[in-house]
C-alpha positions as CSV (number, residue, x, y, z in Angstrom):
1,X,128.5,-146.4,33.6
2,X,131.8,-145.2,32.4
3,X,135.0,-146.3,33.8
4,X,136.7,-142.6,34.0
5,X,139.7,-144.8,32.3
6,X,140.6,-142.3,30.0
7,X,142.2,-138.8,29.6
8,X,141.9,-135.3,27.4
9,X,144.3,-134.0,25.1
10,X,144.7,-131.1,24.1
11,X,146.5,-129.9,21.3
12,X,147.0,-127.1,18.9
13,X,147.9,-127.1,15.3
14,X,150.0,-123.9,14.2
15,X,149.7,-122.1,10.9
16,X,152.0,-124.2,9.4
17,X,150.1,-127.4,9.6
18,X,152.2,-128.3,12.8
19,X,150.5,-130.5,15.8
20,X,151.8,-129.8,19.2
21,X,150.6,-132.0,22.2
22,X,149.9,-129.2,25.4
23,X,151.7,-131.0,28.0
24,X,151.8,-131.3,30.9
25,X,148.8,-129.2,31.1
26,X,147.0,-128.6,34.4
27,X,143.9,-127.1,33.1
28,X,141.8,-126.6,29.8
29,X,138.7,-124.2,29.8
30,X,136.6,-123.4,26.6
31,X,133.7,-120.8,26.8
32,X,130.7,-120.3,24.4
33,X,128.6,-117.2,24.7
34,X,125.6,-118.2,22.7
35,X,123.8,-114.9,23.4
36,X,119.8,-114.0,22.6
37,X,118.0,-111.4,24.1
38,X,114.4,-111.1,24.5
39,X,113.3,-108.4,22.0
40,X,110.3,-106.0,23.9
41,X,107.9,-102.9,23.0
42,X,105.6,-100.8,24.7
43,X,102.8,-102.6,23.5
44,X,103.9,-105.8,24.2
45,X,106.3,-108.3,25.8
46,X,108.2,-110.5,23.7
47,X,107.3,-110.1,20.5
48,X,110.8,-112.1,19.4
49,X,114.1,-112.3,19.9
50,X,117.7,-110.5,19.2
51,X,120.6,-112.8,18.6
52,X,124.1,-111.6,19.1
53,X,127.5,-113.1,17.6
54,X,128.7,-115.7,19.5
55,X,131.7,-115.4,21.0
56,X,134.5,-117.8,21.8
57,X,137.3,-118.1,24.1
58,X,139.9,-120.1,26.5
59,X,142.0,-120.5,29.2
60,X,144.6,-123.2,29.9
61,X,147.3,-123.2,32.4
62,X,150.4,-125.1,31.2
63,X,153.7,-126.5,33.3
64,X,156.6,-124.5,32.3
65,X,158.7,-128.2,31.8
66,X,159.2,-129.0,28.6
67,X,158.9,-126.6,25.3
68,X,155.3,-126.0,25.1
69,X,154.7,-123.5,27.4
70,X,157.8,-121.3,25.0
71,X,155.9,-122.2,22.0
72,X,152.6,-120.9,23.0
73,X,154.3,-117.8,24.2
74,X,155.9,-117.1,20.5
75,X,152.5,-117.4,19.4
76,X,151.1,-115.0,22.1
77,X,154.1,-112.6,20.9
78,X,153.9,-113.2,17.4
79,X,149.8,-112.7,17.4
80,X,149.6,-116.0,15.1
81,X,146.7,-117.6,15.2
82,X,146.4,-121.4,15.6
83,X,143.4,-124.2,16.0
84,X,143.0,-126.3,19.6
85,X,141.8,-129.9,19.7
86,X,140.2,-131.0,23.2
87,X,140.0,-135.2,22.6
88,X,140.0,-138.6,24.2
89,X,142.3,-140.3,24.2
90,X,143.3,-144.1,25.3
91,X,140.7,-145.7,23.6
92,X,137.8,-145.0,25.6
93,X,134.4,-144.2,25.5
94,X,133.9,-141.9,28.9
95,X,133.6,-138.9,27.7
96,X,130.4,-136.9,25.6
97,X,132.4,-135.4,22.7
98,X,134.3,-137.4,20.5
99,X,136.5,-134.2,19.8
100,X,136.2,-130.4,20.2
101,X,137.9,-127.9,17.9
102,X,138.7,-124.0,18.5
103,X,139.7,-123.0,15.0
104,X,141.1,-119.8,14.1
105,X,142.6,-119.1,18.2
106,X,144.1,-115.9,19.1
107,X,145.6,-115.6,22.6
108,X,145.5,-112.0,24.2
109,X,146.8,-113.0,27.6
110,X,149.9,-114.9,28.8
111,X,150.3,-114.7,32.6
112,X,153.7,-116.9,33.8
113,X,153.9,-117.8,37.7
114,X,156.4,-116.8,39.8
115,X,159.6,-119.1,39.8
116,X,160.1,-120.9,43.0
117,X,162.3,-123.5,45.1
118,X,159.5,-126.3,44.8
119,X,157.3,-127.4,42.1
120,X,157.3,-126.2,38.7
121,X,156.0,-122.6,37.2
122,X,153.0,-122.7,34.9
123,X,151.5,-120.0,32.5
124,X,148.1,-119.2,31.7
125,X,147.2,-118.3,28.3
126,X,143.8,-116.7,27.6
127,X,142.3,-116.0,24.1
128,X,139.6,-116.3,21.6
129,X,138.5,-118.4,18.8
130,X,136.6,-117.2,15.6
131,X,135.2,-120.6,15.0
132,X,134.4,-124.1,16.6
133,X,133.2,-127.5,16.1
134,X,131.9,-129.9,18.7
135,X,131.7,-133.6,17.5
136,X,129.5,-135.6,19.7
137,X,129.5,-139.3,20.4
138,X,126.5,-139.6,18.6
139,X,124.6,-136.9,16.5
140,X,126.0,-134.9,13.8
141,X,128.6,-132.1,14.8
142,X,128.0,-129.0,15.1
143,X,130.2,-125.7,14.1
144,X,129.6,-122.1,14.6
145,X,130.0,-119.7,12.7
């Protein structure tokens, strides 16, 4: 049973071959649309199936303290696109993937908080990726496209 001793980090690596560490970063959410549709005629029922491109895409919500939220903005702004690591970290073992990568990232969405007396803003960035690889703990890894 795992000891939930250790953490994910998330980071993204720009164009230029630059790694940024996302933090302090409240929340990290990759989506994979693996799509396949049941393929149908009048004479009969599933006679295969259709598959679809799969599609890609994020969300993360980052604390406006610090530099990172500023950088992921100019790359909003400046429509460059950039790759995202999701790791462990600390030397543990708690977690299913070894590493997930979002390669070729576009965001399409920044959305800042309002500024107030207590606590920190955030901004949420939402985009896409054109490719991926998830890297078990055991088993080969796996990339799309």
């Amino acid at each position: 049973m795992p000891d939930w001793n250790t953490r994910l980090a998330v980071s993204y690596t720009d164009e230029n071959g630059e790694t940024v560490n996302i933090t302090p970063i409240d929340a990290f959410t990759p989506s994979f649309s693996l799509n396949a549709e049941a393929l149908h005629s009048v004479e009969e029922t599933h006679i295969g199936v259709v598959y679809t491109p799969e599609a890609m895409s994020f969300s993360m919500t980052v604390k406006a303290i610090g530099d990172v939220a500023a950088k992921l903005t100019a790359l909003a702004l400046q429509g460059k696109r950039f790759n995202v690591l999701l790791q462990e970290t600390d030397g543990g073992n708690d977690w299913s993937f070894a590493s997930l990568v979002m390669e070729n990232c576009v965001i399409t969405a920044a959305t800042p908080t309002a500024a107030t007396l207590s606590g920190a803003p955030a901004a949420t960035f939402s985009g896409f990726a054109l490719g991926g690889t998830a890297t078990p703990k055991t088993g080969n890894a796996v990339s799309v496209p």
